[in-house]
XYZ file of N, CA, C and O in Angstrom:
332
model
N -19.030 46.732 -66.627
C -19.799 47.121 -65.712
C -18.989 47.815 -64.234
O -17.966 47.145 -63.989
N -19.421 48.661 -63.717
C -18.848 49.440 -62.884
C -19.327 49.024 -61.376
O -20.196 48.716 -60.936
N -18.072 49.051 -60.382
C -18.586 48.704 -59.157
C -19.373 49.878 -58.630
O -18.929 51.076 -58.599
N -20.172 49.799 -57.557
C -20.980 50.619 -56.917
C -20.859 50.197 -55.421
O -20.890 49.011 -54.914
N -20.604 51.117 -54.353
C -20.332 51.324 -53.356
C -21.519 50.943 -52.406
O -22.618 52.121 -52.659
N -22.094 50.076 -51.981
C -23.400 49.832 -51.418
C -23.575 50.036 -49.909
O -24.525 50.459 -49.273
N -22.252 49.941 -48.995
C -22.200 50.032 -47.780
C -20.601 50.617 -47.392
O -19.790 49.538 -47.488
N -20.661 51.514 -46.322
C -19.437 51.698 -45.801
C -19.550 51.808 -44.233
O -20.667 52.548 -43.853
N -19.074 51.033 -43.440
C -18.856 50.972 -42.019
C -17.758 51.357 -41.524
O -16.566 51.494 -42.162
N -17.630 51.249 -40.351
C -16.379 51.753 -39.672
C -15.246 50.624 -39.725
O -13.961 50.617 -39.547
N -15.626 49.280 -40.243
C -14.876 48.282 -40.372
C -14.501 47.547 -41.595
O -13.855 46.819 -41.923
N -15.639 47.878 -42.555
C -15.372 47.411 -44.234
C -16.360 48.200 -44.975
O -17.050 48.951 -44.588
N -15.885 48.029 -46.124
C -16.488 48.581 -47.364
C -17.169 47.540 -48.207
O -16.429 46.585 -48.602
N -18.835 47.483 -48.731
C -19.156 46.476 -49.435
C -19.589 47.105 -50.884
O -20.009 48.367 -51.076
N -19.122 46.605 -52.024
C -19.248 46.740 -53.416
C -20.010 45.875 -54.230
O -20.073 44.602 -53.646
N -20.902 46.378 -55.206
C -21.463 45.476 -55.770
C -21.493 45.896 -57.316
O -20.996 47.025 -57.849
N -21.667 44.833 -58.262
C -21.351 44.901 -59.423
C -22.291 43.727 -60.208
O -22.152 42.611 -59.906
N -23.375 44.261 -60.529
C -24.430 43.541 -61.180
C -24.876 42.342 -59.842
O -25.355 43.129 -58.882
N -24.991 41.212 -59.853
C -25.319 40.148 -58.702
C -24.139 39.830 -58.051
O -24.301 38.866 -56.680
N -23.199 40.377 -57.905
C -21.700 40.053 -57.221
C -21.543 40.994 -56.120
O -21.611 42.189 -56.244
N -21.114 40.522 -55.055
C -20.841 41.450 -53.926
C -19.367 41.325 -53.635
O -19.093 40.043 -53.378
N -18.508 42.062 -53.357
C -17.423 42.190 -52.661
C -17.148 43.077 -51.247
O -17.837 43.966 -51.278
N -16.577 42.442 -50.379
C -16.393 43.116 -49.220
C -14.791 43.023 -48.681
O -14.127 42.250 -49.195
N -14.429 44.322 -48.573
C -13.342 44.659 -48.294
C -13.034 45.573 -46.823
O -13.627 46.169 -46.519
N -11.914 44.830 -46.066
C -11.851 45.156 -44.824
C -11.226 46.503 -44.496
O -10.335 46.725 -45.483
N -11.394 47.370 -43.765
C -10.485 48.589 -43.392
C -10.874 49.119 -42.335
O -11.336 48.452 -41.296
N -10.426 50.425 -41.961
C -10.759 51.099 -40.674
C -11.141 52.432 -40.655
O -10.325 53.169 -41.495
N -12.235 52.886 -40.060
C -12.389 54.404 -40.421
C -11.412 54.994 -39.018
O -11.209 54.452 -38.184
N -11.103 56.256 -39.531
C -9.987 56.839 -38.682
C -10.450 58.355 -38.355
O -11.365 58.836 -39.048
N -10.153 58.913 -37.275
C -10.507 60.242 -36.747
C -9.466 61.227 -37.227
O -8.294 61.305 -36.813
N -9.554 61.744 -38.420
C -8.594 62.391 -38.837
C -8.500 64.048 -38.278
O -9.430 64.561 -37.891
N -7.253 64.308 -38.029
C -6.996 65.743 -36.977
C -6.830 66.921 -38.065
O -6.633 67.762 -37.273
N -6.572 66.451 -39.416
C -6.347 67.576 -40.314
C -6.857 66.922 -41.527
O -6.896 65.755 -41.870
N -7.625 67.870 -42.426
C -8.033 67.636 -43.745
C -6.865 66.798 -44.620
O -7.485 65.936 -45.570
N -5.785 66.948 -44.529
C -4.699 66.217 -45.173
C -4.403 64.628 -44.765
O -3.638 64.034 -45.419
N -5.193 64.439 -43.570
C -4.999 63.028 -42.916
C -5.948 62.296 -43.452
O -6.887 62.426 -43.654
N -5.753 60.924 -43.818
C -6.628 59.777 -44.005
C -7.875 59.573 -42.788
O -7.610 59.586 -41.878
N -8.847 59.499 -43.527
C -10.142 59.352 -42.819
C -10.623 57.877 -42.705
O -11.368 57.273 -41.897
N -9.985 57.320 -43.734
C -10.270 55.551 -43.858
C -8.814 54.968 -44.321
O -8.228 55.336 -45.133
N -8.451 53.797 -43.902
C -7.649 53.179 -44.160
C -8.388 51.748 -44.711
O -8.905 51.080 -44.149
N -7.731 51.155 -46.053
C -8.440 49.873 -46.510
C -7.166 48.805 -46.448
O -6.221 49.431 -47.043
N -7.660 47.489 -46.131
C -6.343 46.778 -45.762
C -6.464 45.710 -47.377
O -7.651 44.891 -47.259
N -5.862 45.868 -48.374
C -5.496 45.311 -49.572
C -5.509 43.728 -49.363
O -5.958 43.117 -50.399
N -4.961 43.241 -48.527
C -4.658 42.070 -48.251
C -6.087 41.253 -47.926
O -6.162 40.127 -47.990
N -7.163 41.878 -47.559
C -8.597 41.362 -47.482
C -9.148 41.401 -48.686
O -10.342 40.832 -49.048
N -8.615 41.892 -49.917
C -9.327 41.774 -51.179
C -8.935 40.615 -52.207
O -7.877 40.719 -52.818
N -9.692 39.526 -51.762
C -9.074 38.183 -52.474
C -10.357 37.818 -53.334
O -10.020 37.222 -54.424
N -11.243 37.430 -52.474
C -12.469 36.712 -53.052
C -13.793 37.717 -53.111
O -13.916 38.477 -52.351
N -14.713 37.247 -53.999
C -16.156 37.593 -54.042
C -16.685 37.260 -52.617
O -16.577 36.189 -52.134
N -17.536 37.973 -51.799
C -18.612 37.444 -51.038
C -19.694 36.643 -51.385
O -19.938 35.540 -51.074
N -20.418 37.344 -52.804
C -21.284 36.527 -53.264
C -20.835 36.765 -54.808
O -20.842 37.741 -55.503
N -20.547 35.819 -55.553
C -20.740 34.334 -55.073
C -19.734 33.744 -54.315
O -18.314 34.541 -54.421
N -19.426 33.034 -53.261
C -18.638 32.588 -52.247
C -17.556 31.896 -52.963
O -17.996 31.183 -53.786
N -16.414 32.194 -52.277
C -14.965 31.185 -52.546
C -14.863 31.366 -54.057
O -14.266 30.573 -54.480
N -15.085 32.529 -54.691
C -14.524 32.661 -56.087
C -13.842 34.055 -56.092
O -13.957 35.131 -55.475
N -12.413 33.762 -56.344
C -11.238 34.757 -56.406
C -11.702 35.884 -57.261
O -11.936 35.677 -58.565
N -11.334 37.270 -56.901
C -11.278 38.263 -57.968
C -9.796 38.153 -58.773
O -8.732 37.919 -58.143
N -10.246 38.674 -59.821
C -8.771 38.811 -60.665
C -7.930 40.224 -60.460
O -8.736 41.056 -59.835
N -6.854 40.310 -60.998
C -6.227 41.553 -60.886
C -6.972 42.745 -61.448
O -6.840 43.730 -60.449
N -7.657 42.573 -62.362
C -8.372 43.944 -63.243
C -9.494 44.156 -62.095
O -9.814 45.116 -61.876
N -10.190 42.985 -61.429
C -11.204 43.056 -60.692
C -10.771 44.098 -59.451
O -11.151 45.224 -59.115
N -9.375 43.679 -58.724
C -9.115 44.177 -57.480
C -8.619 45.755 -57.895
O -9.126 46.435 -56.984
N -8.067 46.044 -59.080
C -7.860 47.275 -59.496
C -9.092 48.229 -59.520
O -9.204 49.391 -59.548
N -10.291 47.561 -60.019
C -11.541 48.318 -60.282
C -11.971 48.661 -59.009
O -12.921 49.886 -58.761
N -12.032 47.954 -57.883
C -12.538 47.992 -56.607
C -11.658 48.969 -56.149
O -12.302 49.996 -55.449
N -10.596 49.040 -55.935
C -9.668 50.020 -55.727
C -9.957 51.413 -56.118
O -10.059 52.535 -55.640
N -10.240 51.644 -57.471
C -10.456 53.009 -58.194
C -11.735 53.144 -57.676
O -12.213 54.429 -57.376
N -12.503 52.422 -57.456
C -14.312 52.675 -56.926
C -13.942 53.626 -55.775
O -14.823 54.333 -55.408
N -13.500 52.687 -54.692
C -13.157 53.169 -53.448
C -12.491 54.525 -53.312
O -13.026 55.449 -52.758
N -11.366 54.687 -53.940
C -10.675 55.928 -54.403
C -11.882 56.938 -54.837
O -11.828 58.131 -54.368
N -12.380 56.930 -55.694
C -13.077 57.787 -56.181
C -14.378 58.144 -55.265
O -14.558 59.405 -55.223
N -14.999 57.406 -54.581
C -16.083 57.396 -53.630
C -15.589 58.535 -52.322
O -16.220 59.447 -52.046
N -14.325 58.092 -52.059
C -13.640 59.255 -50.966
C -13.276 60.554 -51.366
O -13.483 61.389 -50.864
N -12.710 60.283 -52.629
C -12.312 61.802 -53.379
C -13.649 62.623 -53.430
O -13.673 63.950 -53.213
N -14.751 62.016 -53.790
C -16.028 62.887 -54.294
C -16.363 63.373 -53.022
O -17.234 64.515 -53.077
N -16.124 62.765 -51.824
C -16.761 63.511 -50.576
C -15.515 64.235 -50.003
O -15.625 64.733 -48.661
N -14.370 64.419 -50.534
C -13.449 65.467 -49.981
C -12.688 64.540 -48.557
O -11.983 65.284 -48.016
N -12.614 63.322 -48.983
C -11.836 62.733 -47.891
C -10.694 61.984 -48.458
O -10.365 61.607 -49.515
N -9.803 61.748 -47.458
C -8.445 61.386 -47.820
C -8.250 59.686 -47.458
O -8.910 59.373 -46.454
N -8.216 58.795 -48.228
C -7.956 57.443 -48.053
C -6.479 56.852 -48.421
O -5.997 57.309 -49.095
N -6.278 55.622 -47.504
C -4.903 55.115 -47.591
C -5.167 53.778 -47.796
O -6.104 53.318 -47.258
N -4.387 52.948 -48.701
C -4.613 51.693 -48.932
C -3.110 51.256 -48.258
O -2.172 51.655 -48.730
N -3.255 49.958 -47.601
C -2.191 49.209 -47.093
C -2.378 48.010 -47.583
O -3.109 47.153 -47.713
């Protein structure tokens, strides 16, 4: 099952897969050129599912989250950075 981005705010991104939800912290940026990032995602915040609470994501799920976020921003012509 693929992750679906359900919400992007200036401070986080929420993704859903089935009945599970994951929240990744980040920061929206004001890019002064098209080649500069418009969003930075903090990978150290990608640890646990938000729903169900206190359940760890495995490495494959983390990579799927990163891929879904990358595709979301690329489809919109935006540059994203992961830290």
